[in-house]
mmCIF file of C-alpha atoms and ligand atoms in Angstrom:
data_model
loop_
_atom_site.group_PDB
_atom_site.id
_atom_site.type_symbol
_atom_site.label_atom_id
_atom_site.label_comp_id
_atom_site.label_asym_id
_atom_site.label_seq_id
_atom_site.Cartn_x
_atom_site.Cartn_y
_atom_site.Cartn_z
ATOM 1 C CA MET A 2 -20.811 94.936 91.682
ATOM 2 C CA PRO A 3 -17.030 95.544 91.674
ATOM 3 C CA ILE A 4 -16.029 97.991 94.403
ATOM 4 C CA ARG A 5 -14.778 101.443 93.458
ATOM 5 C CA ILE A 6 -12.021 102.949 95.582
ATOM 6 C CA MET A 7 -10.825 106.550 95.378
ATOM 7 C CA ILE A 8 -7.407 107.358 96.880
ATOM 8 C CA LEU A 9 -6.630 111.057 97.426
ATOM 9 C CA ASN A 10 -3.269 112.568 98.297
ATOM 10 C CA GLY A 11 -2.671 116.091 99.534
ATOM 11 C CA PRO A 12 0.068 118.673 99.089
ATOM 12 C CA ASN A 13 3.706 117.743 98.479
ATOM 13 C CA LEU A 14 3.053 114.013 98.372
ATOM 14 C CA ASN A 15 4.041 114.190 94.685
ATOM 15 C CA LEU A 16 7.570 114.659 96.066
ATOM 16 C CA LEU A 17 7.591 111.327 97.902
ATOM 17 C CA GLY A 18 10.737 109.349 97.214
ATOM 18 C CA VAL A 19 12.220 112.331 95.412
ATOM 19 C CA ARG A 20 12.875 114.869 98.215
ATOM 20 C CA GLU A 21 13.669 114.338 101.909
ATOM 21 C CA PRO A 22 13.951 110.512 101.693
ATOM 22 C CA HIS A 23 15.356 110.467 105.252
ATOM 23 C CA ILE A 24 11.922 111.595 106.510
ATOM 24 C CA TYR A 25 9.432 110.119 104.045
ATOM 25 C CA GLY A 26 11.402 107.197 102.573
ATOM 26 C CA THR A 27 12.384 106.340 99.016
ATOM 27 C CA THR A 28 9.086 104.978 97.686
ATOM 28 C CA THR A 29 7.486 107.271 95.113
ATOM 29 C CA LEU A 30 3.781 108.078 94.887
ATOM 30 C CA SER A 31 3.702 106.312 91.496
ATOM 31 C CA GLU A 32 5.038 103.158 93.151
ATOM 32 C CA ILE A 33 2.359 103.415 95.860
ATOM 33 C CA GLU A 34 -0.271 103.839 93.135
ATOM 34 C CA ALA A 35 1.028 100.767 91.281
ATOM 35 C CA SER A 36 0.917 98.627 94.459
ATOM 36 C CA CYS A 37 -2.615 99.787 95.286
ATOM 37 C CA ALA A 38 -3.731 99.174 91.697
ATOM 38 C CA GLU A 39 -2.347 95.623 91.857
ATOM 39 C CA LEU A 40 -4.236 94.869 95.084
ATOM 40 C CA VAL A 41 -7.463 96.461 93.834
ATOM 41 C CA LYS A 42 -7.187 94.354 90.663
ATOM 42 C CA THR A 43 -6.775 91.205 92.786
ATOM 43 C CA ILE A 44 -9.930 92.163 94.671
ATOM 44 C CA GLY A 45 -11.731 92.767 91.393
ATOM 45 C CA GLY A 46 -12.418 96.458 91.957
ATOM 46 C CA SER A 47 -11.524 99.745 90.305
ATOM 47 C CA LEU A 48 -9.188 102.475 91.511
ATOM 48 C CA ALA A 49 -9.067 106.243 91.022
ATOM 49 C CA PHE A 50 -5.784 107.611 92.413
ATOM 50 C CA HIS A 51 -5.198 111.382 92.619
ATOM 51 C CA GLN A 52 -2.784 113.920 94.105
ATOM 52 C CA SER A 53 -3.152 117.672 94.332
ATOM 53 C CA ASN A 54 -1.448 120.571 96.048
ATOM 54 C CA HIS A 55 -4.744 122.496 95.990
ATOM 55 C CA GLU A 56 -7.416 122.280 98.657
ATOM 56 C CA GLY A 57 -10.299 123.104 96.285
ATOM 57 C CA GLN A 58 -9.291 120.336 93.891
ATOM 58 C CA LEU A 59 -9.282 117.837 96.759
ATOM 59 C CA VAL A 60 -12.741 119.070 97.839
ATOM 60 C CA ASP A 61 -13.969 118.613 94.233
ATOM 61 C CA TRP A 62 -12.690 115.026 94.148
ATOM 62 C CA ILE A 63 -14.306 114.246 97.535
ATOM 63 C CA GLN A 64 -17.614 115.616 96.228
ATOM 64 C CA SER A 65 -17.317 113.634 92.998
ATOM 65 C CA ALA A 66 -16.735 110.449 95.019
ATOM 66 C CA ARG A 67 -20.383 110.638 96.091
ATOM 67 C CA GLU A 68 -21.226 109.460 92.549
ATOM 68 C CA THR A 69 -18.127 107.516 91.555
ATOM 69 C CA ALA A 70 -16.689 105.693 94.594
ATOM 70 C CA ASP A 71 -17.757 103.297 97.342
ATOM 71 C CA ALA A 72 -14.860 104.161 99.675
ATOM 72 C CA ILE A 73 -12.355 106.985 100.028
ATOM 73 C CA ILE A 74 -8.789 106.568 101.257
ATOM 74 C CA ILE A 75 -7.164 109.915 101.921
ATOM 75 C CA ASN A 76 -3.748 111.169 102.956
ATOM 76 C CA PRO A 77 -4.583 114.859 103.418
ATOM 77 C CA ALA A 78 -0.933 115.700 104.269
ATOM 78 C CA ALA A 79 -0.673 119.265 105.616
ATOM 79 C CA TYR A 80 -4.419 119.881 105.078
ATOM 80 C CA SER A 81 -5.036 117.356 107.885
ATOM 81 C CA PHE A 82 -4.290 120.114 110.327
ATOM 82 C CA THR A 83 -6.121 123.015 108.700
ATOM 83 C CA SER A 84 -8.905 122.083 106.286
ATOM 84 C CA ILE A 85 -12.455 122.681 107.471
ATOM 85 C CA ALA A 86 -13.482 122.608 103.772
ATOM 86 C CA MET A 87 -12.251 119.018 103.388
ATOM 87 C CA LEU A 88 -13.802 118.059 106.734
ATOM 88 C CA ASP A 89 -17.190 119.370 105.566
ATOM 89 C CA ALA A 90 -16.873 117.580 102.206
ATOM 90 C CA LEU A 91 -15.915 114.260 103.818
ATOM 91 C CA LYS A 92 -18.977 114.469 106.081
ATOM 92 C CA THR A 93 -21.201 114.379 102.979
ATOM 93 C CA PHE A 94 -19.718 111.081 101.736
ATOM 94 C CA GLU A 95 -21.834 108.140 102.859
ATOM 95 C CA GLY A 96 -19.338 105.284 102.395
ATOM 96 C CA PRO A 97 -16.293 104.456 104.498
ATOM 97 C CA VAL A 98 -13.441 106.956 104.610
ATOM 98 C CA ILE A 99 -9.991 105.842 105.779
ATOM 99 C CA GLU A 100 -7.333 108.440 106.629
ATOM 100 C CA VAL A 101 -3.738 107.361 105.999
ATOM 101 C CA HIS A 102 -0.480 108.932 107.134
ATOM 102 C CA ILE A 103 2.862 107.479 106.137
ATOM 103 C CA SER A 104 4.502 108.681 109.332
ATOM 104 C CA ASN A 105 3.280 108.245 112.901
ATOM 105 C CA ILE A 106 1.751 111.674 113.381
ATOM 106 C CA HIS A 107 1.302 110.964 117.108
ATOM 107 C CA ALA A 108 5.055 110.833 117.553
ATOM 108 C CA ARG A 109 5.418 114.312 116.109
ATOM 109 C CA ASP A 110 5.208 117.796 117.544
ATOM 110 C CA GLU A 111 1.951 119.175 118.962
ATOM 111 C CA HIS A 112 0.941 120.832 115.640
ATOM 112 C CA HIS A 113 1.185 117.559 113.691
ATOM 113 C CA ARG A 114 -0.646 115.340 116.181
ATOM 114 C CA HIS A 115 -4.270 116.321 115.776
ATOM 115 C CA SER A 116 -5.783 115.838 112.359
ATOM 116 C CA LYS A 117 -8.946 117.930 112.006
ATOM 117 C CA LEU A 118 -10.281 115.365 109.533
ATOM 118 C CA SER A 119 -10.089 112.305 111.797
ATOM 119 C CA GLY A 120 -13.475 113.106 113.358
ATOM 120 C CA ALA A 121 -15.168 112.550 109.990
ATOM 121 C CA VAL A 122 -13.478 109.258 109.057
ATOM 122 C CA LYS A 123 -14.117 105.627 109.890
ATOM 123 C CA ALA A 124 -10.481 104.702 110.564
ATOM 124 C CA VAL A 125 -7.006 106.203 110.736
ATOM 125 C CA ILE A 126 -3.846 104.337 109.747
ATOM 126 C CA CYS A 127 -0.499 105.946 110.492
ATOM 127 C CA GLY A 128 3.131 105.010 110.925
ATOM 128 C CA LEU A 129 3.157 102.006 108.576
ATOM 129 C CA GLY A 130 4.969 103.848 105.792
ATOM 130 C CA PRO A 131 3.648 103.335 102.245
ATOM 131 C CA TYR A 132 2.322 99.930 103.358
ATOM 132 C CA GLY A 133 -0.403 101.875 105.176
ATOM 133 C CA TYR A 134 -2.082 102.447 101.790
ATOM 134 C CA ILE A 135 -2.185 98.683 101.154
ATOM 135 C CA VAL A 136 -3.654 98.033 104.602
ATOM 136 C CA ALA A 137 -6.228 100.755 103.891
ATOM 137 C CA VAL A 138 -7.265 99.203 100.558
ATOM 138 C CA GLN A 139 -7.679 95.830 102.235
ATOM 139 C CA ALA A 140 -9.656 97.389 105.101
ATOM 140 C CA ALA A 141 -11.901 99.340 102.710
ATOM 141 C CA ALA A 142 -12.673 96.139 100.785
ATOM 142 C CA HIS A 143 -13.373 94.385 104.088
ATOM 143 C CA MET A 144 -15.714 97.168 105.213
ATOM 144 C CA LEU A 145 -17.593 96.850 101.914
ATOM 145 C CA GLY A 146 -17.779 93.053 102.255
ATOM 146 C CA ALA A 147 -15.778 92.702 99.064
ATOM 147 C CA LEU A 148 -12.703 90.668 100.040
ATOM 148 C CA PRO A 149 -12.681 87.604 97.770
ATOM 149 C CA GLU A 150 -13.021 84.143 99.300
ATOM 150 C CA GLY A 151 -9.501 83.357 98.117
ATOM 151 C CA PHE A 152 -8.206 85.707 100.811
ATOM 152 C CA PRO A 153 -7.235 83.978 104.103
ATOM 153 C CA LYS A 154 -10.212 83.719 106.448
ATOM 154 C CA PRO A 155 -8.693 85.835 109.245
ATOM 155 C CA LEU A 156 -8.455 88.747 106.791
ATOM 156 C CA ARG A 157 -12.127 88.351 105.916
ATOM 157 C CA ALA A 158 -13.463 87.611 109.403
ATOM 158 C CA GLU A 159 -15.754 90.031 111.169
ATOM 159 C CA VAL A 160 -13.720 90.939 114.231
ATOM 160 C CA SER A 161 -16.106 93.153 116.195
ATOM 161 C CA LYS A 162 -18.697 91.067 118.058
ATOM 162 C CA PRO A 163 -21.411 92.681 120.159
ATOM 163 C CA ALA A 164 -20.518 92.656 123.868
ATOM 164 C CA LYS A 165 -22.210 89.963 125.977
ATOM 165 C CA ARG A 166 -24.525 91.226 128.716
HETATM 166 O O1 CA2 B 209 2.931 111.076 107.175
HETATM 167 C C1 CA2 B 209 2.158 111.529 106.329
HETATM 168 O O2 CA2 B 209 1.678 110.871 105.433
HETATM 169 C C2 CA2 B 209 1.807 113.015 106.381
HETATM 170 O O3 CA2 B 209 0.457 113.175 105.973
HETATM 171 C C3 CA2 B 209 2.758 113.719 105.424
HETATM 172 C C4 CA2 B 209 2.603 115.230 105.439
HETATM 173 C C5 CA2 B 209 2.697 115.793 106.834
HETATM 174 O O4 CA2 B 209 2.337 117.168 106.795
HETATM 175 C C6 CA2 B 209 1.768 115.074 107.789
HETATM 176 O O5 CA2 B 209 2.058 115.539 109.085
HETATM 177 C C7 CA2 B 209 1.961 113.569 107.770
HETATM 178 C C8 CA2 B 209 3.673 115.918 104.611
HETATM 179 C C9 CA2 B 209 3.801 115.399 103.240
HETATM 180 C C10 CA2 B 209 4.986 116.076 102.612
HETATM 181 O O6 CA2 B 209 5.557 115.190 101.712
HETATM 182 C C11 CA2 B 209 6.821 115.429 101.317
HETATM 183 C C12 CA2 B 209 7.439 114.421 100.617
HETATM 184 C C13 CA2 B 209 8.729 114.595 100.205
HETATM 185 C C14 CA2 B 209 9.396 115.767 100.478
HETATM 186 C C15 CA2 B 209 8.770 116.776 101.163
HETATM 187 C C16 CA2 B 209 7.478 116.612 101.581
#
């Protein structure tokens, strides 16, 4: 079965590449979507890509992913630091969830260092810029065992071996 990936973006990310390029770069969210769509197509999967400035809408999409997606990739933006509603919704999703931040949130001030959502996700990628989304798509496909054989073996290899006693 082709894998189904849902990518969610939180508030103000619609302004990427348009406002404050000195902080968030010049790549637009549409360009990120196009790159992700190209990679997902190469993998043979399907992509749902959404952005909202509204917490409830993001919660609705997370809930709908229970029926429509095998993995969630989410940049919660400012809701990373506040949203118990999104945390609760993510906990109900059974597949892998990968949290992405364009910037390195750990290099920021105290308020922007601790994402409330990270405790409910499988992995966090931050500081890679828009390329973080591409790494996340690849990692989600890897977690689902869906990277095609045409991909280089090191990208497909299982890296975590049980510790020897
Ligand atoms: O680095 C990220 O991806 C963030 O999730 C971006 C959030 C920020 O609150 C997080 O700490 C880290 C902010 C997104 C705001 O996006 C804008 C884009 C252009 C202009 C203004 C805001």
